[in-house]
mmCIF file of C-alpha atoms in Angstrom:
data_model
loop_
_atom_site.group_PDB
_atom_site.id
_atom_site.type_symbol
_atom_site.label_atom_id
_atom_site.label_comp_id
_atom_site.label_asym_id
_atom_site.label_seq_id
_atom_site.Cartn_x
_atom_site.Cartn_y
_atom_site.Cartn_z
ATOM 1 C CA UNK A 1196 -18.610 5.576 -8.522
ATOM 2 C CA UNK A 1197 -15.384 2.958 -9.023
ATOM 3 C CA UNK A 1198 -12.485 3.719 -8.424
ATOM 4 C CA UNK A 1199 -10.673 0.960 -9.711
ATOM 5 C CA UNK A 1200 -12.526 -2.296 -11.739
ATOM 6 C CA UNK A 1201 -10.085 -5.248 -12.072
ATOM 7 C CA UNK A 1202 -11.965 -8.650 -13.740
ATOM 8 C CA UNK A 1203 -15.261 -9.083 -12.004
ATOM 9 C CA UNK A 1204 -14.078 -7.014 -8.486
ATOM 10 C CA UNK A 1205 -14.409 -3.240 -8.071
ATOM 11 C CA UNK A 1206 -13.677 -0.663 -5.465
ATOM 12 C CA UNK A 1207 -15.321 3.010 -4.998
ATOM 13 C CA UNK A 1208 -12.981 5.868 -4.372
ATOM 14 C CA UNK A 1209 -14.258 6.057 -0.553
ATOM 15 C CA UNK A 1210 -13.513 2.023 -0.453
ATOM 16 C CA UNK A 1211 -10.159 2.211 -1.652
ATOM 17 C CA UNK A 1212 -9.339 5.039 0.337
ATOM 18 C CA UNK A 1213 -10.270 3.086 3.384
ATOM 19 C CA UNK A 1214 -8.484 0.148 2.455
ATOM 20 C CA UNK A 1215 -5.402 2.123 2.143
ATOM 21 C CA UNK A 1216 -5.524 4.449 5.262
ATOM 22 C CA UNK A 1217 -6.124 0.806 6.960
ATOM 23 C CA UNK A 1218 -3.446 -1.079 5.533
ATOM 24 C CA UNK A 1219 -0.961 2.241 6.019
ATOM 25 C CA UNK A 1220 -2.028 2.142 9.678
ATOM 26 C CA UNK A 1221 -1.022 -1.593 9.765
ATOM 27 C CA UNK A 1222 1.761 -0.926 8.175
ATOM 28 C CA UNK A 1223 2.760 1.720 10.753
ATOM 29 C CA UNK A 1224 2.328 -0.482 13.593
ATOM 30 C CA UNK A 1225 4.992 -2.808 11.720
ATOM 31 C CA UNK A 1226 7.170 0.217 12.053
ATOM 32 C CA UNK A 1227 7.951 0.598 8.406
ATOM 33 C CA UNK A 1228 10.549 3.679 8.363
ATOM 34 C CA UNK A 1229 10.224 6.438 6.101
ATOM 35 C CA UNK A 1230 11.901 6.022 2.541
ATOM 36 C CA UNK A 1231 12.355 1.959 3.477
ATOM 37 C CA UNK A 1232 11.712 -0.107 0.555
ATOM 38 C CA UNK A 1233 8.700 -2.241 0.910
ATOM 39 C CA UNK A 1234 8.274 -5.374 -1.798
ATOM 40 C CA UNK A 1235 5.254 -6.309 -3.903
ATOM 41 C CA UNK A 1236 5.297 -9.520 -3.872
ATOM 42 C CA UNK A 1237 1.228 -9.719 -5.915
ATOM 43 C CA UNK A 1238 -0.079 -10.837 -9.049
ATOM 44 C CA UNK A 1239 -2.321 -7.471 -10.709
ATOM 45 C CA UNK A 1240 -4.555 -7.283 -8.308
ATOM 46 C CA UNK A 1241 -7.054 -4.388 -5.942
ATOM 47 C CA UNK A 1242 -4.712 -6.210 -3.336
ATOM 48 C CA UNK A 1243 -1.749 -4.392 -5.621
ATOM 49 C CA UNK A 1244 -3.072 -0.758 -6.008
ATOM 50 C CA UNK A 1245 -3.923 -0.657 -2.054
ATOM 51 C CA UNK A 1246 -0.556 -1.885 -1.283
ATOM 52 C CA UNK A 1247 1.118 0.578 -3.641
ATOM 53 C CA UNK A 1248 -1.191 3.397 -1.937
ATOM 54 C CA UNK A 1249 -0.659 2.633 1.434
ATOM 55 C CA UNK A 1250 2.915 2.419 0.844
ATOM 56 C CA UNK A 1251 2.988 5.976 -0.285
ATOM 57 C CA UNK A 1252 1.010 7.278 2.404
ATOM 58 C CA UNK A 1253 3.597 5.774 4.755
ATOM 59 C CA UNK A 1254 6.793 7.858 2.808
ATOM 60 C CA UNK A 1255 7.962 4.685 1.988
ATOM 61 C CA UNK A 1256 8.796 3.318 -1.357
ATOM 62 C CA UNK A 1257 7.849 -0.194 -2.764
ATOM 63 C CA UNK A 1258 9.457 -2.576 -5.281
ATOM 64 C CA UNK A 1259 7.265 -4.574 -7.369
ATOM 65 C CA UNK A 1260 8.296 -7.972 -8.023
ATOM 66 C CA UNK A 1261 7.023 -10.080 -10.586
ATOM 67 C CA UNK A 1262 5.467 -13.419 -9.221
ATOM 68 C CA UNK A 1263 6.756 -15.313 -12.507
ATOM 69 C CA UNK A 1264 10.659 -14.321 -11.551
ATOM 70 C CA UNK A 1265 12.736 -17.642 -10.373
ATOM 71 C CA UNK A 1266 13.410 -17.203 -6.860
ATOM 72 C CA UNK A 1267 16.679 -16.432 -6.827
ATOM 73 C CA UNK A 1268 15.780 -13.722 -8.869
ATOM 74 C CA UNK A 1269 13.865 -12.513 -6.438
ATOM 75 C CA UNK A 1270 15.750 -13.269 -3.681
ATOM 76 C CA UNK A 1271 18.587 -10.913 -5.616
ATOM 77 C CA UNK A 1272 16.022 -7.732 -5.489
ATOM 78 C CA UNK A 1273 14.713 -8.192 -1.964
ATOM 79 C CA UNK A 1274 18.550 -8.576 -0.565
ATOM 80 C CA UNK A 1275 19.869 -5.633 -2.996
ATOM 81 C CA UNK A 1276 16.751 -3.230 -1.935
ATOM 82 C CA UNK A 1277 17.718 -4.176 1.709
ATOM 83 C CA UNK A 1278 13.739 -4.957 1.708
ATOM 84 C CA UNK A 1279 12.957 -6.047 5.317
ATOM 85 C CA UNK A 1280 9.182 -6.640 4.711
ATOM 86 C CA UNK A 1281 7.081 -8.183 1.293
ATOM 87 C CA UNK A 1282 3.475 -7.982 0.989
ATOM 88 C CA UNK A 1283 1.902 -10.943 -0.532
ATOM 89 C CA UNK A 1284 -1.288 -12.394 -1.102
ATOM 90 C CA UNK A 1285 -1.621 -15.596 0.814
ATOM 91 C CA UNK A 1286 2.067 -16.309 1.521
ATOM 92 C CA UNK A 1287 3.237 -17.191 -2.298
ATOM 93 C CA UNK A 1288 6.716 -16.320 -1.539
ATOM 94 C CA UNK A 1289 8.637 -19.053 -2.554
ATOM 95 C CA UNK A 1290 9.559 -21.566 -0.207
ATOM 96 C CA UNK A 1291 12.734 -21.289 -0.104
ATOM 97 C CA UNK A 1292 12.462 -17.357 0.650
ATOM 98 C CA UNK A 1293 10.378 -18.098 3.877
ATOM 99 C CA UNK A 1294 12.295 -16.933 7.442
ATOM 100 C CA UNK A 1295 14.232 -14.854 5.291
ATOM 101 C CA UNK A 1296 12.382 -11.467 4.644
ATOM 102 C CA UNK A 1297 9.082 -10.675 6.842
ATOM 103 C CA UNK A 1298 5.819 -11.132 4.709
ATOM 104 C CA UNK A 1299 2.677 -9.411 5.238
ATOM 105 C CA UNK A 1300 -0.700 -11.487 3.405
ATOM 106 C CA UNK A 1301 -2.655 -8.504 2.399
ATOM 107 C CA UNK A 1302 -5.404 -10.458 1.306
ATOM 108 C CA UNK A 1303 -8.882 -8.168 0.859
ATOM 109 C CA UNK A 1304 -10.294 -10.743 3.377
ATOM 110 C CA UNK A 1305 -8.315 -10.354 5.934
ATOM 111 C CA UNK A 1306 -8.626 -8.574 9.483
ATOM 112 C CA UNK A 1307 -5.693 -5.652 8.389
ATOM 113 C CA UNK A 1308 -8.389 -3.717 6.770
ATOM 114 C CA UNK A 1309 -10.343 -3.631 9.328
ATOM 115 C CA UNK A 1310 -10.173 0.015 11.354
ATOM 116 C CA UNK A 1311 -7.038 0.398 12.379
ATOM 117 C CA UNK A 1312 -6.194 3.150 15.524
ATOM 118 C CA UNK A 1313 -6.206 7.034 13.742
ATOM 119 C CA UNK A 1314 -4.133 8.378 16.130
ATOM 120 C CA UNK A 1315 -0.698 7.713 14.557
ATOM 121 C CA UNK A 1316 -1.926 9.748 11.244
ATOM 122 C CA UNK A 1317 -0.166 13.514 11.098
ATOM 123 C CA UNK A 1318 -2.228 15.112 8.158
ATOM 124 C CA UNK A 1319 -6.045 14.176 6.991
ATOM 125 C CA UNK A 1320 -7.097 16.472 4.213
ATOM 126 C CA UNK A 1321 -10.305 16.151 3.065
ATOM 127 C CA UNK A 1322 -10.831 16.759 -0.530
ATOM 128 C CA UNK A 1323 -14.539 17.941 -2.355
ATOM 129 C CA UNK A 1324 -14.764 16.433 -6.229
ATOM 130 C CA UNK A 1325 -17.040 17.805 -8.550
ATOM 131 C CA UNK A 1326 -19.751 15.233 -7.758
ATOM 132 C CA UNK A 1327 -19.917 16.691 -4.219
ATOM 133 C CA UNK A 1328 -18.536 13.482 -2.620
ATOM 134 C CA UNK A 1329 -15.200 13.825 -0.693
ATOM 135 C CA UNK A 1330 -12.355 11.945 -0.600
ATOM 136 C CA UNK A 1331 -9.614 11.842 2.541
ATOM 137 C CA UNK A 1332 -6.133 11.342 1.862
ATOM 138 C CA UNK A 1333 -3.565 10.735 4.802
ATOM 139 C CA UNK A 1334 0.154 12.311 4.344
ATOM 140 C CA UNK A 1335 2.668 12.218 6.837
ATOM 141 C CA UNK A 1336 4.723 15.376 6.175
ATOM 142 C CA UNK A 1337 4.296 19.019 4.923
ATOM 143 C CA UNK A 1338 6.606 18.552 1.939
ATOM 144 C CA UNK A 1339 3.571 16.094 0.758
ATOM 145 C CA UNK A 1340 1.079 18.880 1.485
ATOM 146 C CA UNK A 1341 3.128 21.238 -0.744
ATOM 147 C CA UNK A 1342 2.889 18.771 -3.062
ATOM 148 C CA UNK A 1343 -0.428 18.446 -3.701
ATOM 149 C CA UNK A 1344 -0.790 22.355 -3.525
ATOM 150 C CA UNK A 1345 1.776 22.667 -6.294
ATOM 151 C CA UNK A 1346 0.188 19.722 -8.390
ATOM 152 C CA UNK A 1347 -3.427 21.624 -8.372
ATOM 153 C CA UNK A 1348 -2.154 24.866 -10.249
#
């Protein structure tokens, strides 16, 4: 069953899961802080909705940043976020923005979404849907947990 269909690419629920408990991993191991700003540097993409997911899962927030914006535009949100890292899809950060903020290429190709070490993960729930398939979501505090409980009633 897709998840998410975006012009001729689609994702299951268990594939996009995956591909966003992988890239949160990676993103751990770039020691992304908890409420830090991440930027979206991505034209609408699956690339876009992982990112965005994996961001959450880390307790970190993320900025998306239109890829039309002159770059000084977007040179004025990264500094006034404080955004250390960018995720981008094949380094299309401007030039002239290179060396300045750290970019990530989350590109579905490449080697970041391949499995990345579980141990760092603090929470793995395991939801059942109706269809009897399951779906795991990764949260790194309680608060989140409550969260979820709260959302369900």
């Amino acid at each position: 069953r897709n998840a998410i269909i975006f012009e001729n690419e689609s994702l299951t629920y268990r594939e996009l899961n995956e591909k966003a408990n992988s890239l949160a991993r990676y993103l751990q191991k770039q020691n992304i802080n908890k409420e830090e700003i991440i930027g979206i540097f991505l034209d609408k993409s699956l690339e876009m909705i992982i990112a965005m997911i994996a961001i959450l899962k880390n307790g970190a927030a993320y900025m998306p940043i239109d890829i039309s914006y002159p770059s000084s535009r977007i040179e004025y949100m990264l500094e006034n976020a404080n955004c250390k890292i960018v995720l981008t899809k094949e380094n299309n950060l401007p030039n002239e923005l290179f060396g300045k903020f750290k970019t990530i290429n989350i590109s579905l190709n490449k080697k970041i979404y391949e499995e990345q070490d579980k141990d760092n993960l603090n929470y793995k729930v395991t939801i059942k849907v109706i269809n009897k398939s399951q779906i795991d979501l990764v949260l790194k505090n309680v608060n989140k947990l409550r969260y979820v409980k709260d959302v369900k009633r």
